[in-house]
Phi, psi and omega in degrees: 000124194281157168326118152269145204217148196269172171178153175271148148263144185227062128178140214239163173186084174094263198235319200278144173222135165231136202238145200242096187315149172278152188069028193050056171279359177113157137293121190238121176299101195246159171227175183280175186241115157098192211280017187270166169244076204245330186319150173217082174004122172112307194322129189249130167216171171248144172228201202225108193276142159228012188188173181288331167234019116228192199210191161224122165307121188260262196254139149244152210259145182308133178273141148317292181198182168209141169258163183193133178256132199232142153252180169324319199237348194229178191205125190229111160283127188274269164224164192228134165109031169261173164206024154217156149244138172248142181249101194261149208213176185189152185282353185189111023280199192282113172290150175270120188266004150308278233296306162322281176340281152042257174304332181278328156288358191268319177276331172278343192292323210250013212348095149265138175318174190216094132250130188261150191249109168282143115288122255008069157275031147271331198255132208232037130331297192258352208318279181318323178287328186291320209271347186275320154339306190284335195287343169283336170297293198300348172298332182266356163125338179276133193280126190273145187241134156269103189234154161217105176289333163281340160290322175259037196310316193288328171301338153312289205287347175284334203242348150258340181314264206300347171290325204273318181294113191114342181249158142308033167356129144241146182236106167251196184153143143309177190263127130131011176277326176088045168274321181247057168244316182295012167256327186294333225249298210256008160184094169299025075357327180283337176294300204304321181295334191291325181301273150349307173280355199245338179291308193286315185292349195079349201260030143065227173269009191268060189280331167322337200249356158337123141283138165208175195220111143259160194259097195305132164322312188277349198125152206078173165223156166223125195242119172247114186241130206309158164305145181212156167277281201266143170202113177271167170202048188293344168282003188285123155322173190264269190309036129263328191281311162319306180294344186269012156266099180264018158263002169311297210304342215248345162235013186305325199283308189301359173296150177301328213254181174261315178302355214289161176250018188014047158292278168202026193279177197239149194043027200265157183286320158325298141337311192264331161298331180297312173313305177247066111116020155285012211203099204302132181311304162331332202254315169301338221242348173260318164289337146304302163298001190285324177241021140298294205282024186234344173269023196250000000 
């Protein structure tokens, strides 16, 4: 049995993982060992060289914590070990406030910090329509950042540098959100690094389909992972899904039932705050569906 040696992975593709050794050993191209895929970008693992650039993923080491998006059939591991998600939005094009709701229940489920990033707010067409768009969220506590990284870059970058530095960052966003021109903005480095990570894995030009982890200039990491349509979250219990509606929580103790779903059950509180307008109708109607798609 060849040495074993630690290291995190910071970037993930298909089966190929590329993990990055401790103690500046270098890069090594790792795979899981037998047919599970469990690994995730962030994950401190041990792994096993089987060559001078690869190895097998041995172990993976306890995590804080990990997100992930699940339907009836498949499982899409995001990152693991984190403690913020920054969410980037854009006045244009039209972001999916499902997609959003989403994320947010995803982050409260794993407590993680929650910043959402609007972006290209030069362009002020929809501005006004975006920030009303936005106002139940910031009602709800979460803090929204107004960026326009090509126009403003530096003012972008003064105003997330001291949120991200020292932390674990994950980056989510739609396409067409203006996410990598702020990982270009926020670690000048990465095309090259994207090159490098994309050289090591074999994947050619699909660096777009990349999980990858960078290493923040201040300190931290930012894990940027491709766009997507969809985030299931068919893996949450239902009293984790309830809780991670955090305008829920203030009336959860008052229901009649200890059981109650807040659905249509009499007397539920939860209900009655949505009735008289504490409770946005879009955030119950998300919360339905959520556990609609968990009986399917």
């Amino acid at each position: 049995m060849n040495a074993l040696e630690h290291g995190v992975i910071t970037a993930a593709y298909g089966r190929h993982y590329l993990i990055e050794l401790e103690n500046h050993g270098g890069l090594l191209q790792g795979f899981p060992r037998g047919k599970k895929n469990e690994a995730a970008v962030g994950d401190k693992v041990i792994c096993e060289r089987r060559s001078n650039n690869q190895g097998v993923i041995v172990e993976i080491l306890p995590r804080r914590n990990l997100l992930y998006r699940s339907d009836l059939f498949k499982t899409k591991y995001l990152a693991a070990n984190l403690d913020q998600l920054l969410i980037v939005l854009a006045t244009e094009p039209y972001f999916s406030e499902d997609l959003l709701g989403r994320a947010l229940v995803a982050a409260q489920a794993n407590q993680l910090t929650v910043l959402i990033v609007l972006n290209k707010t030069d362009l002020t067409a929809q501005l006004a329509n975006t920030r009303a768009r936005l106002n139940v969220y910031r009602g709800l506590g979460f803090e929204v950042l107004e960026t326009s990284v090509c126009a403003h870059p530096q003012a972008t970058h003064k105003q997330l540098v001291d949120r991200l530095a020292g932390r674990a960052t994950l980056l989510l966003g739609q396409s067409g959100m203006g996410k990598s021109s702020l990982v270009n903005l926020l670690v000048p480095e990465a095309q090259a690094a994207t090159r490098e990570i994309s050289t090591a894995l074999k994947t050619g030009k699909h660096t777009t389909t990349l999980t990858r982890l960078y290493t923040l200039p201040e300190g931290g990491v930012l894990i940027d992972s491709p766009g997507f349509q969809e985030f299931g979250l068919h893996h949450l219990p239902e009293e984790t899904l309830v809780r991670a509606f955090v305008e829920f929580q203030p009336f959860l103790a008052g229901c009649r039932f200890y059981n109650c779903r807040h659905l249509h059950e009499p007397n539920c509180a939860v209900l009655a705050a949505l009735e008289r307008g504490e409770i946005a109708p879009a955030r119950h109607a998300l919360y339905m569906q959520l556990l609609t798609e968990k009986k399917r």
